[in-house]
Coordinates of C-alpha atoms in Angstrom, one line a residue:
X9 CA 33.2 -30.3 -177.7
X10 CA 35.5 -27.5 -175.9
X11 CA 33.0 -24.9 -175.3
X12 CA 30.6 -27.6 -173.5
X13 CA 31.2 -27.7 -169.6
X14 CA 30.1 -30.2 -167.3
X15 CA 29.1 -29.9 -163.9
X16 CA 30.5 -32.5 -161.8
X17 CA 30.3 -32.6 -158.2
X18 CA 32.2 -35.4 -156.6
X19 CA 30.8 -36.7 -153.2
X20 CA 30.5 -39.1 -150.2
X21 CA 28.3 -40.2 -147.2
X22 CA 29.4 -41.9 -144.3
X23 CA 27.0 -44.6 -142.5
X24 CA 26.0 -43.2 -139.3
X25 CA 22.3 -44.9 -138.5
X26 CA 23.4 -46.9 -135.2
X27 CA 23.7 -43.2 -133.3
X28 CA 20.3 -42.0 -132.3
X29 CA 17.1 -42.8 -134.6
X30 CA 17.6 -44.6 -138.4
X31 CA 14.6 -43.0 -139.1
X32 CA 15.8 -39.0 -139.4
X33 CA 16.6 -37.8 -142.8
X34 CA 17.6 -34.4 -143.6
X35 CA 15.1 -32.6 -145.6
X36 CA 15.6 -29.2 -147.6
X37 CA 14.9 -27.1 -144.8
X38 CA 18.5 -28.4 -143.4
X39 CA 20.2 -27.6 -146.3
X40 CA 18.8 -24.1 -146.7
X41 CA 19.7 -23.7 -142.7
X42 CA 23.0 -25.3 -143.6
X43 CA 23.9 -22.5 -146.7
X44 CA 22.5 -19.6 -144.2
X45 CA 24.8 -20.2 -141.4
X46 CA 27.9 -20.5 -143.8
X47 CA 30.6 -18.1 -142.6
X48 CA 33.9 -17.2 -142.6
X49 CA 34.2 -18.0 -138.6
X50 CA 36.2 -20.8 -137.5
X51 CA 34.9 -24.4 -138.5
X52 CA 33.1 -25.9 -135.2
X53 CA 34.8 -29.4 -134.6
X54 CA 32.9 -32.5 -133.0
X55 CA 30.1 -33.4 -133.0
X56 CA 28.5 -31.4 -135.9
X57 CA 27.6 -32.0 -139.2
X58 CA 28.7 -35.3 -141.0
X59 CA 30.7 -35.6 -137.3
X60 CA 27.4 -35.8 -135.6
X61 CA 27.2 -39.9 -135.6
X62 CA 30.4 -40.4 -136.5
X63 CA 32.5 -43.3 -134.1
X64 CA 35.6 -45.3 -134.1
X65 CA 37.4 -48.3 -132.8
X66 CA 34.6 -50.8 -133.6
X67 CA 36.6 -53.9 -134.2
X68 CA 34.9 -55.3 -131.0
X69 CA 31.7 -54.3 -131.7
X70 CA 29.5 -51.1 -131.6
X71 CA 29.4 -51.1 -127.7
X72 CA 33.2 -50.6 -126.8
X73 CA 33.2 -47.8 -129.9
X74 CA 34.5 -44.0 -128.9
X75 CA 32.2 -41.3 -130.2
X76 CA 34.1 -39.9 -133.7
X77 CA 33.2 -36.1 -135.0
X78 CA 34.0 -33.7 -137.5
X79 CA 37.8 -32.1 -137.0
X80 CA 39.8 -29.3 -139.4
X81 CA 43.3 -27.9 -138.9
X82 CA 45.1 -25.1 -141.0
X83 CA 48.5 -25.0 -141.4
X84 CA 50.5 -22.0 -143.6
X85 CA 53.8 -22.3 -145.4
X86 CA 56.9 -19.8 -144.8
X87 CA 55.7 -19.0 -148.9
X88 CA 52.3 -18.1 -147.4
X89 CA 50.5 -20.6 -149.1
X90 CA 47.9 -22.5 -146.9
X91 CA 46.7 -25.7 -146.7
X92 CA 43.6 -26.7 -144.7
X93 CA 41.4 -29.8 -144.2
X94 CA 38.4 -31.2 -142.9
X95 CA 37.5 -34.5 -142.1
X96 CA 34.5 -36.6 -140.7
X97 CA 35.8 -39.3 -138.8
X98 CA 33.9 -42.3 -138.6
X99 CA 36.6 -45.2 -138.7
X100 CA 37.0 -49.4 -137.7
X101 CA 40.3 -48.2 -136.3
X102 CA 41.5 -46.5 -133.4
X103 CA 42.9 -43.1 -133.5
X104 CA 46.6 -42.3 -132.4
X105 CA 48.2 -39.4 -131.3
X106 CA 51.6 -39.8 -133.4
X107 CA 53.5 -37.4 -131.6
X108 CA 53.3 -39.4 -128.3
X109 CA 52.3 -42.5 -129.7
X110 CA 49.3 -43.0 -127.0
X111 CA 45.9 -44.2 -128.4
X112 CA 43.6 -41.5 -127.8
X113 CA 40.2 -43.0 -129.0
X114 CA 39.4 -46.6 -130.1
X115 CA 38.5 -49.4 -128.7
X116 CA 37.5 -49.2 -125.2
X117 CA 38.6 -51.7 -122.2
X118 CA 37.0 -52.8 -119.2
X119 CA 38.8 -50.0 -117.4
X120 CA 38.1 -46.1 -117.5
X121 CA 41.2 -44.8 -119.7
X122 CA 42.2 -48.0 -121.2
X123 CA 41.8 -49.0 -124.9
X124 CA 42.6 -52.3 -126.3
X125 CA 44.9 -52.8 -129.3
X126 CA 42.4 -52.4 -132.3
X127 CA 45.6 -53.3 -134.3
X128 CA 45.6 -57.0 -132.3
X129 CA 42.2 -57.7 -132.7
X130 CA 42.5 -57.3 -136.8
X131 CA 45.5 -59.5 -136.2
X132 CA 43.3 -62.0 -134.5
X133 CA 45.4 -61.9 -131.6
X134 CA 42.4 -61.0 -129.2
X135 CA 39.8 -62.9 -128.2
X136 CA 37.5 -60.3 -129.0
X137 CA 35.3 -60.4 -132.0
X138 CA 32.7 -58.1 -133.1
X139 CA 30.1 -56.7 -135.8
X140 CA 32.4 -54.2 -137.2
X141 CA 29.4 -52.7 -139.5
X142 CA 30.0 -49.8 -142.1
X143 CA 32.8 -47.2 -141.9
X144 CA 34.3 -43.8 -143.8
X145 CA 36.6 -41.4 -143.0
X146 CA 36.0 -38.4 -145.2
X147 CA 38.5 -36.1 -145.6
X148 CA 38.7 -32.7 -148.0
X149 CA 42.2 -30.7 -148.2
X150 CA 41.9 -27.1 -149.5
X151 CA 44.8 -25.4 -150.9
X152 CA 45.6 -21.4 -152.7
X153 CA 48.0 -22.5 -154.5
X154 CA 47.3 -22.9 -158.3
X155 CA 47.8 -26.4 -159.0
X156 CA 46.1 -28.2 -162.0
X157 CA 43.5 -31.5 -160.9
X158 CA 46.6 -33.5 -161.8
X159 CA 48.1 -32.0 -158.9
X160 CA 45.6 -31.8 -156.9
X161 CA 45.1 -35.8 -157.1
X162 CA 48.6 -36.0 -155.8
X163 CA 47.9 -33.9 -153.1
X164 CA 45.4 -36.0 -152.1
X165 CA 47.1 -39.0 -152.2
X166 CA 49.4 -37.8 -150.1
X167 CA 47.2 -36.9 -147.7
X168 CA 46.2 -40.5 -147.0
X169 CA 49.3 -40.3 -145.3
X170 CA 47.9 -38.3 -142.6
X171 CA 45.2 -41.1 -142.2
X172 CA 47.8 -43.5 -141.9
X173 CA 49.4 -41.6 -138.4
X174 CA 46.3 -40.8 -137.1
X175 CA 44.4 -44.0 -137.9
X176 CA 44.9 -48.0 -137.2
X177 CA 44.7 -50.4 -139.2
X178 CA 43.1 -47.9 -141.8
X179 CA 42.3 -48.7 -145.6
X180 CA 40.9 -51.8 -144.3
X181 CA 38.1 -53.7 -146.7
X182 CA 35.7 -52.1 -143.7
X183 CA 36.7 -49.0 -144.2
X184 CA 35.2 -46.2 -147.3
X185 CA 38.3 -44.1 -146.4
X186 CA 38.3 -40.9 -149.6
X187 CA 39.9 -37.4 -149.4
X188 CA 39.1 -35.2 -152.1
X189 CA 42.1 -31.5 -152.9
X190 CA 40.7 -28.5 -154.3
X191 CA 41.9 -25.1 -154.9
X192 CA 40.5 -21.8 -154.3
X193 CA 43.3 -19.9 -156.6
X194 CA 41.9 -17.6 -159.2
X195 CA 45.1 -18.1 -161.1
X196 CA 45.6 -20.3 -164.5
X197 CA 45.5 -23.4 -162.7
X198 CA 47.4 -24.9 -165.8
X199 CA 50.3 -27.6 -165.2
X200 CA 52.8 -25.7 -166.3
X201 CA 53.2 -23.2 -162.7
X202 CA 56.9 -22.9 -163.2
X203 CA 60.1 -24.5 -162.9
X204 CA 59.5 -25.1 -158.7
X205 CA 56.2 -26.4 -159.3
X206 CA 57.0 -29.7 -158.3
X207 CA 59.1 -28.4 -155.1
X208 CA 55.7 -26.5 -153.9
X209 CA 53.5 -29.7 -154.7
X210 CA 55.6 -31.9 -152.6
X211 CA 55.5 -28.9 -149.9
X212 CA 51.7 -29.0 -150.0
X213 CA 51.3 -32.5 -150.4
X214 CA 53.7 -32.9 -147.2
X215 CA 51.4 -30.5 -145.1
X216 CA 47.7 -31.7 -146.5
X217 CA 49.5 -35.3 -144.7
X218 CA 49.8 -33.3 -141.5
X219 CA 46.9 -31.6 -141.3
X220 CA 44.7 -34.2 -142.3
X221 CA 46.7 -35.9 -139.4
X222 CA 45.6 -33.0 -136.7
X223 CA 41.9 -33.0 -138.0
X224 CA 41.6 -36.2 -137.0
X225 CA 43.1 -35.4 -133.6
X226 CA 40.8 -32.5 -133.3
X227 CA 37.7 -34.4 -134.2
X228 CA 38.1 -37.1 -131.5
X229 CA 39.2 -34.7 -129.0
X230 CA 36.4 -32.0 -129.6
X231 CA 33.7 -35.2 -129.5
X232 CA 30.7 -35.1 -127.2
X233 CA 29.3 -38.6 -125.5
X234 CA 26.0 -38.8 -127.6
X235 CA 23.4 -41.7 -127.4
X236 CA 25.3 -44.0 -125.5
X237 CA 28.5 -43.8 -127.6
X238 CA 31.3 -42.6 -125.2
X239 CA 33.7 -39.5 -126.1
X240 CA 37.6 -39.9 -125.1
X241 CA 36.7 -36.5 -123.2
X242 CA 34.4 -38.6 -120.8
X243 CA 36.8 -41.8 -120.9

């Protein structure tokens, strides 16, 4: 039936009951708060939101974690097209700062500034074993340009590439790691967008990677200590 439309709202949750109470819910008064502070002011990183009990680096166990948050980055084409994301990051792994190659939040040692090699311990090349419990890094890349949801998917897709930098090991069986692409464009989002369509959805796909990659950076490095949980700030 062509003139029936469906609503569908794709979604996810990450599991963040070890910070602070298990009991708390969020009720409708949060969601009504939530919708009446919505602005068009920068996107607070840390923790905030679905970044609030986020963590990461938890192959050795909940108590050597580093405190995860909620991170975004923007990044604008020499076209003018932009591509943003924002990303809740809550993962087993550690998180890596590609550029240097230094681990900047993961797994932490017995010494202030060191992390062990979350990478090792999946390798079972440490004598350290933990409960790793329940992770997901949530990730949403948003786009003007008018791309179809066929392109859209590949945009996301290649935005796991961004998790892959930022993030080790990632994609593990412990992880719930999901990025969802959208599109603000008013245009015919239609598939056929000309004959350099495929040239501007490599371009975006390329830079929904990288920022994806610098929200992730930005969530760890905004991240406040919080009930117990130690940010890389304080470590």
């Amino acid at each position: 039936m062509p003139d029936v439309v469906v609503p569908i709202v794709p979604a996810a949750v990450l599991f963040d009951l070890a910070i602070g109470s298990s009991l708390v819910r969020p009720t409708a008064q949060w969601g009504v708060r939530a919708a009446s502070e919505a602005s068009s002011e920068p996107v607070a990183s840390g923790n905030i939101g679905a970044g609030t009990g986020a963590t990461v680096g938890k192959l050795a166990g909940p108590l050597f974690a580093t405190k995860g948050g909620l991170g975004s980055a923007l990044l604008a084409l020499p076209n003018g097209t932009k591509v943003a994301a924002l990303v809740a990051v809550n993962a087993v792994g550690e998180v890596v700062d590609s550029s240097k190659g230094a681990v900047v939040a993961g797994v932490r040692g017995t010494e202030v500034g060191t992390y062990r090699s979350a990478v090792d311990i999946a390798l079972g090349l440490s004598d350290e074993d933990g409960p790793i419990g329940s992770n997901t890094t949530l990730g949403v890349v948003v786009t003007d340009a008018p791309f179809s949801k066929a392109d859209l998917q590949k945009v996301a897709e290649m935005a796991h590439d961004g998790f892959a930098r930022a993030i080790r090991p990632v994609h593990t069986q412990f992880d719930g790691d999901t990025i969802f692409a959208v599109s603000t464009s008013a245009k015919d989002n239609s598939a056929a967008a000309g004959s350099d369509s495929g040239e501007m959805l490599n371009s975006v796909g390329v830079a929904a990677a990288k920022v994806i990659e610098q929200a992730i950076l930005d969530a760890v490095n905004a991240a406040e200590s919080l009930c117990g949980c130690i940010a890389s700030q304080d470590w």
